[in-house]
CSV table of C-alpha atoms in Angstrom, one decimal:
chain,number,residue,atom,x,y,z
Q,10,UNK,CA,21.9,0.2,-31.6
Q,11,UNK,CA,20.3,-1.9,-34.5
Q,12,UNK,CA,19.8,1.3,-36.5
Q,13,UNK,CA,23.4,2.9,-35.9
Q,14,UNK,CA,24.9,-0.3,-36.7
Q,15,UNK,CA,23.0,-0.5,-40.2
Q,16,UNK,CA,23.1,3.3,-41.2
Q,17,UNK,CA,26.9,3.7,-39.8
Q,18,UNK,CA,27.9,3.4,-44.0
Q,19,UNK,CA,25.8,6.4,-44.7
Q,20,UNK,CA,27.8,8.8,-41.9
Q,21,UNK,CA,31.6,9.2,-43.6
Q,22,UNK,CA,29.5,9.9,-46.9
Q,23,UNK,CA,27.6,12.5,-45.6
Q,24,UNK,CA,30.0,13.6,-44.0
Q,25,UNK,CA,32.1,14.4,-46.6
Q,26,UNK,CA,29.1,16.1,-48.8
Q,27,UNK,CA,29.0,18.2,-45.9
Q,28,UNK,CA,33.0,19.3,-45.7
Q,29,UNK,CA,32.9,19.4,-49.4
Q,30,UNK,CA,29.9,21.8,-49.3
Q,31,UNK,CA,31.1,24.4,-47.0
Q,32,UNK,CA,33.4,24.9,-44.4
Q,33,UNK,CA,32.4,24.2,-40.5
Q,34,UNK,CA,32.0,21.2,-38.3
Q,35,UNK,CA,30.2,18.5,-39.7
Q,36,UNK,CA,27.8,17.9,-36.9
Q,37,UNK,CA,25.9,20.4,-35.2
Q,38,UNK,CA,25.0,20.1,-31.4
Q,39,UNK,CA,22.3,21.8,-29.7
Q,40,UNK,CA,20.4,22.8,-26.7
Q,41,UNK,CA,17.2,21.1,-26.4
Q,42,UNK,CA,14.4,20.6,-23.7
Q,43,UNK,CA,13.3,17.1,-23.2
Q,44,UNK,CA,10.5,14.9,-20.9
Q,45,UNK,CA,10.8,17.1,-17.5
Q,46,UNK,CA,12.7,20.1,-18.9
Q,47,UNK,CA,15.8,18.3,-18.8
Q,48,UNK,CA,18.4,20.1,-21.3
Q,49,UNK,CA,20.1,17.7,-23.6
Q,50,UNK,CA,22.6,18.3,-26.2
Q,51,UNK,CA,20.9,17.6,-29.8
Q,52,UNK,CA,23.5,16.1,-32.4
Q,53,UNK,CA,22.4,16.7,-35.9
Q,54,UNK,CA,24.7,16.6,-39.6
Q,55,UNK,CA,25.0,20.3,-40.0
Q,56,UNK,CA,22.8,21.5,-43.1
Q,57,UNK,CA,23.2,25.4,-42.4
Q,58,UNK,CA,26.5,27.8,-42.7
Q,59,UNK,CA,27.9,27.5,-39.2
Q,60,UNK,CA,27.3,31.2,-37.7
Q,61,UNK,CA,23.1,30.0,-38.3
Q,62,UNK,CA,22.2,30.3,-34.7
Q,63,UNK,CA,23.6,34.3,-34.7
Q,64,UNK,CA,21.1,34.9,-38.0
Q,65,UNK,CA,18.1,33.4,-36.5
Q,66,UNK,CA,16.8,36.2,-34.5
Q,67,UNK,CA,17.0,38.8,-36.8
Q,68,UNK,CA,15.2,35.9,-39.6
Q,69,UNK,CA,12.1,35.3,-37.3
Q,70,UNK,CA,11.7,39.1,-36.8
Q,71,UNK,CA,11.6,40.0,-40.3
Q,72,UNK,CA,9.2,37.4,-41.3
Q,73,UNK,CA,6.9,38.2,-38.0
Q,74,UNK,CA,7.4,35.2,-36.2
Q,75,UNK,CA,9.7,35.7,-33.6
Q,76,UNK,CA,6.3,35.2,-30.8
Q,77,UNK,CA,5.6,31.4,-32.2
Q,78,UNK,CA,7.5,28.4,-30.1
Q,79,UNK,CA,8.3,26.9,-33.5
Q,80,UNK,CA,11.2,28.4,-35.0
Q,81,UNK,CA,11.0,28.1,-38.9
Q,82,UNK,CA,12.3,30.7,-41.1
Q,83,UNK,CA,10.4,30.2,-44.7
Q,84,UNK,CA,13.4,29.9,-47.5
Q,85,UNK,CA,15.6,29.8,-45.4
Q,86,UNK,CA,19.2,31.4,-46.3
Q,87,UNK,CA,21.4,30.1,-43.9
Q,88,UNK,CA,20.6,26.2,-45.2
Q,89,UNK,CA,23.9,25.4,-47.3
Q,90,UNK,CA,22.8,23.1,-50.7
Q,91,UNK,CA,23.7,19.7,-49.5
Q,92,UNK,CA,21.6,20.8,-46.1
Q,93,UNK,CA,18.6,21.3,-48.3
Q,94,UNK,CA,18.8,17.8,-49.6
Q,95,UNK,CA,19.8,16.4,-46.1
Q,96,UNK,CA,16.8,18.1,-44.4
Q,97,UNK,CA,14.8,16.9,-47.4
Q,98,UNK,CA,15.3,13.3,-47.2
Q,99,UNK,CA,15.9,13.8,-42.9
Q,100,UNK,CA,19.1,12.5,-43.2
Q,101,UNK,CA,20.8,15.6,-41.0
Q,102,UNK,CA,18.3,13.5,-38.0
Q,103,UNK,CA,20.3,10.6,-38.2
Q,104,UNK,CA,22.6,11.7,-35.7
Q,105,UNK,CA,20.0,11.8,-33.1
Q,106,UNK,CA,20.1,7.5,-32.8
Q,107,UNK,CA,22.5,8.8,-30.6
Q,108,UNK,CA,20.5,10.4,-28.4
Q,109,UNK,CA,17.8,7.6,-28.2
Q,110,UNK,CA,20.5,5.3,-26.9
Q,111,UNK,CA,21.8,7.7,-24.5
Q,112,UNK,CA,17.7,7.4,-23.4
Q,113,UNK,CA,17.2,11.3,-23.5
Q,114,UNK,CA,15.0,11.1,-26.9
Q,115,UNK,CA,12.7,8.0,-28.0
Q,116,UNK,CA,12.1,7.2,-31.8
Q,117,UNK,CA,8.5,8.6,-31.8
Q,118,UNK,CA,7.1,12.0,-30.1
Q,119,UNK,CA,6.8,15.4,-30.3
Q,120,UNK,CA,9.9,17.5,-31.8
Q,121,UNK,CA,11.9,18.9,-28.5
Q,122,UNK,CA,12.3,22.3,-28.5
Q,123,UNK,CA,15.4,24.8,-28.2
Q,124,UNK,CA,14.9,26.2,-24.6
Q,125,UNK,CA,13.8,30.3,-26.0
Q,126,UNK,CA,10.8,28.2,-27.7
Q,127,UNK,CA,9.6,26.9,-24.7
Q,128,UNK,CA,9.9,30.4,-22.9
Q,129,UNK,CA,7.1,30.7,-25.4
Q,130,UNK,CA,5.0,27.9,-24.3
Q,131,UNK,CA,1.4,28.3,-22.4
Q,132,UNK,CA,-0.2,25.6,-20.1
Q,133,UNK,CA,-1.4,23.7,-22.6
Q,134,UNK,CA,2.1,23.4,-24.8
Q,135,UNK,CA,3.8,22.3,-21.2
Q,136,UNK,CA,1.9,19.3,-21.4
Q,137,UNK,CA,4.7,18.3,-24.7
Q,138,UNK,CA,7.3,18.0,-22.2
Q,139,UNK,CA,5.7,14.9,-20.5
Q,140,UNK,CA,7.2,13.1,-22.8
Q,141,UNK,CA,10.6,12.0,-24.1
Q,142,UNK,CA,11.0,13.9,-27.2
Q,143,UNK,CA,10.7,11.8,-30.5
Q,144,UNK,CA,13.0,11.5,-33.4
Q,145,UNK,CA,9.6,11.4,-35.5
Q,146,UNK,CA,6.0,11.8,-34.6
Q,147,UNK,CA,2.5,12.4,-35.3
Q,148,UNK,CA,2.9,16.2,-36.9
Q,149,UNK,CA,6.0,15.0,-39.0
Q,150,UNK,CA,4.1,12.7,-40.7
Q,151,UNK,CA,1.1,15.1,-41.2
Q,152,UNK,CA,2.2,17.9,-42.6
Q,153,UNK,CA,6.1,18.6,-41.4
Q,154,UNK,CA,7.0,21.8,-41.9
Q,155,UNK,CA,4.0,23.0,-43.7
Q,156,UNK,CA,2.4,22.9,-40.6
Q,157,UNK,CA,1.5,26.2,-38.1
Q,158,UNK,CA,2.5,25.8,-34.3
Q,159,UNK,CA,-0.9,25.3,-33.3
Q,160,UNK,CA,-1.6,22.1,-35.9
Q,161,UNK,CA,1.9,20.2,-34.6
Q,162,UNK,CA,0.6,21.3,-30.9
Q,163,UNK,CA,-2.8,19.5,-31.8
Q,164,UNK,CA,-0.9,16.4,-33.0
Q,165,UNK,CA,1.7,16.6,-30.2
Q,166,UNK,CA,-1.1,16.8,-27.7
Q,167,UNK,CA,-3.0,14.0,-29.7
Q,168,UNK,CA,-0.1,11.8,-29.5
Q,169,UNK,CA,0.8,12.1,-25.9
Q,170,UNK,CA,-3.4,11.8,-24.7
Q,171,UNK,CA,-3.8,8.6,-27.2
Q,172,UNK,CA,-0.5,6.8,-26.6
Q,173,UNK,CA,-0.2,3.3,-27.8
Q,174,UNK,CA,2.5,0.9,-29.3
Q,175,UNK,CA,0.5,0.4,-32.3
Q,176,UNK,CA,0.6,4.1,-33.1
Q,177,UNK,CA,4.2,4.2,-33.1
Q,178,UNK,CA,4.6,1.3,-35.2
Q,179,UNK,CA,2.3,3.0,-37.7
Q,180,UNK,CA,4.3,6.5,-37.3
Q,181,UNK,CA,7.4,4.7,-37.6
Q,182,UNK,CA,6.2,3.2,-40.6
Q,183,UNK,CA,4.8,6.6,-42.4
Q,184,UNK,CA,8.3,8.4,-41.3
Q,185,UNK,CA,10.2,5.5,-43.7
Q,186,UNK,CA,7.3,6.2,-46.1
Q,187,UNK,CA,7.9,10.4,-45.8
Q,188,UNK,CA,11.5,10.1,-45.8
Q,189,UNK,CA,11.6,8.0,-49.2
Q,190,UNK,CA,9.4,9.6,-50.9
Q,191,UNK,CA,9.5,13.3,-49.3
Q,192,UNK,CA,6.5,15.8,-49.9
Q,193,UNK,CA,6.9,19.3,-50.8
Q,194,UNK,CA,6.4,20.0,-47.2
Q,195,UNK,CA,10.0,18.4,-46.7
Q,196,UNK,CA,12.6,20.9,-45.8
């Protein structure tokens, strides 16, 4: 509640970037799979064009990737220019404060998952679902989207076998440090 109260000044700016950038809602809600397999609705600030979802198919097919349970198109078309610099500096995640205080997300652990990814998922990736789903966590600080599915599932699993309070403190900590000064694996 802390954190909405202090970033609420940020949400009518973005906001407007957003509708002054293209046309579509400004947030963007979507199906997710959290601790149990419970479906949740994901809000976000929308940083693609708003048909995205229709494109991605036909995206992960042409770059060969349709088979992973992590969905990331390389240069991706459908992200609209303010987008780029939302998804950059994390600022389209914001919206998900929302969904820690509704207590179907927590601040740190692994990414949740659209429900077709974990269609994907073998024994060993059921084990993320344990776990609320994090805003942040250990493979967003290690790599982000540089990273294959098989790293994030190694720091996923990592995270969720060697749970303590500390290590979310120093996640937390290294997500502030990441989104301040973003890497080239930010996007």
């Amino acid at each position: 509640t802390l954190a909405i109260a202090l970033i609420a000044p940020l949400f009518p700016l973005i906001a407007l970037l957003i509708k002054l950038d293209s046309p579509g809602p400004v947030f963007f809600k979507q199906k997710r799979l959290g601790m149990g397999m419970r479906e949740f609705s994901m809000l976000k600030f929308r940083s693609m064009i708003p048909d995205a979802d229709d494109q991605l198919a036909s995206l992960l097919d042409a770059q060969g990737t349709s088979e992973q349970p992590l969905f990331k198109v390389t240069n991706d078309p459908r992200i609209t220019p303010v987008g780029r610099v939302l998804r950059k500096y994390s600022l389209d995640e914001l919206p998900q404060l929302f969904n820690v205080l509704l207590g179907q997300m927590s601040l740190v652990g692994p990414r949740p998952q659209r429900p077709a990814e974990v269609a994907l998922y073998d024994d060993e990736a059921h084990r993320r679902l344990r776990v609320k789903p994090g805003m942040s966590g250990l493979w967003q600080v290690n790599g982000r989207s540089a990273l294959s599915w098989e790293d994030a599932l190694r720091f996923d699993l990592y995270y969720i076998e060697n749970w303590s309070f500390t290590q979310d403190i120093i996640i937390l900590f290294r997500t502030v440090k990441a989104v301040v000064a973003p890497n080239e694996t930010a996007h």
